[in-house]
XYZ file of C-alpha atoms in Angstrom:
106
model
C 173.312 -95.234 -224.393
C 173.156 -99.044 -224.543
C 172.022 -101.139 -221.573
C 172.383 -104.922 -221.364
C 170.433 -106.657 -218.612
C 171.451 -109.798 -216.704
C 169.052 -111.852 -218.825
C 170.839 -110.787 -222.021
C 168.159 -108.352 -223.151
C 169.439 -105.042 -224.393
C 167.989 -101.609 -224.903
C 169.354 -98.607 -226.717
C 168.277 -95.015 -226.522
C 169.234 -91.458 -227.165
C 168.675 -88.199 -225.390
C 167.860 -84.665 -226.287
C 168.593 -81.439 -224.495
C 165.522 -80.002 -222.848
C 164.732 -78.074 -219.712
C 163.516 -80.351 -216.905
C 159.899 -79.924 -215.880
C 158.235 -80.137 -212.487
C 157.013 -83.735 -212.850
C 158.434 -86.846 -211.242
C 159.255 -89.195 -214.110
C 160.195 -92.858 -214.404
C 161.806 -94.427 -217.462
C 162.286 -98.158 -218.040
C 164.733 -100.367 -219.981
C 163.854 -103.954 -219.033
C 164.135 -104.184 -215.257
C 166.216 -100.990 -215.056
C 164.142 -98.000 -213.908
C 165.663 -94.520 -213.760
C 163.703 -91.655 -212.222
C 163.831 -87.881 -212.298
C 162.563 -85.324 -209.799
C 162.627 -82.619 -212.473
C 163.197 -79.139 -211.083
C 162.488 -80.158 -207.480
C 165.435 -79.960 -205.084
C 165.425 -83.370 -203.415
C 168.373 -85.099 -201.740
C 166.762 -88.539 -201.919
C 163.529 -90.339 -202.698
C 161.664 -93.129 -200.948
C 160.255 -95.500 -203.560
C 157.453 -97.833 -202.491
C 155.973 -100.730 -204.498
C 153.945 -103.778 -203.528
C 157.246 -105.684 -203.274
C 159.057 -103.456 -200.793
C 160.428 -99.957 -200.338
C 163.856 -98.363 -200.606
C 165.549 -94.987 -200.320
C 167.610 -93.832 -203.304
C 170.002 -90.880 -203.510
C 169.148 -88.162 -206.027
C 172.117 -87.007 -208.110
C 171.677 -84.060 -210.463
C 167.909 -84.649 -210.359
C 168.058 -88.383 -211.183
C 167.806 -91.589 -209.166
C 167.858 -95.327 -209.819
C 165.072 -97.565 -208.541
C 166.470 -100.837 -207.139
C 165.573 -103.627 -209.613
C 163.919 -105.839 -206.964
C 161.188 -103.176 -206.594
C 160.263 -103.209 -210.293
C 160.103 -106.823 -211.482
C 157.588 -106.128 -214.241
C 156.230 -103.113 -216.148
C 152.851 -103.208 -214.387
C 154.202 -102.435 -210.911
C 152.814 -99.219 -209.417
C 155.303 -96.909 -207.710
C 154.909 -94.271 -205.024
C 157.811 -91.812 -205.034
C 158.300 -89.513 -202.031
C 160.826 -86.677 -202.378
C 162.979 -86.029 -199.307
C 164.909 -82.787 -198.680
C 168.411 -82.357 -197.303
C 167.087 -82.047 -193.742
C 164.862 -85.126 -194.059
C 161.702 -83.130 -194.742
C 158.999 -84.525 -197.028
C 158.807 -82.336 -200.144
C 156.018 -84.047 -202.070
C 155.004 -87.328 -203.669
C 153.336 -89.141 -206.514
C 151.449 -92.412 -206.187
C 150.327 -95.146 -208.582
C 152.992 -94.259 -211.151
C 154.035 -96.893 -213.689
C 157.405 -96.974 -215.429
C 157.528 -95.441 -217.926
C 155.366 -92.571 -216.771
C 155.312 -89.187 -215.092
C 153.026 -87.211 -212.803
C 152.905 -83.871 -211.063
C 153.724 -84.425 -207.376
C 151.448 -83.345 -204.584
C 153.673 -81.018 -202.576
C 153.523 -80.222 -198.879
């Protein structure tokens, strides 16, 4: 997969087939941050940084963090998993992108 950012920077990558784990993970290509809830069944996530917060839909275990929340690689993220009925399923805090952590579940 190739990604070209608005500033002209590009990133390329490749994937491998593997079973998802139970960590919340964030990957970064420039200002683009894609997250995974792993094996957790979440309908959405609430992502909080020092800039702001936003709710992102989870599709097939993945979500995209809005770029205005992640202006640089040193930003710390809190990711709260939300179930289909709006219930809080668990969260990680102080997560950088790239990075992953085991969520504290309710």
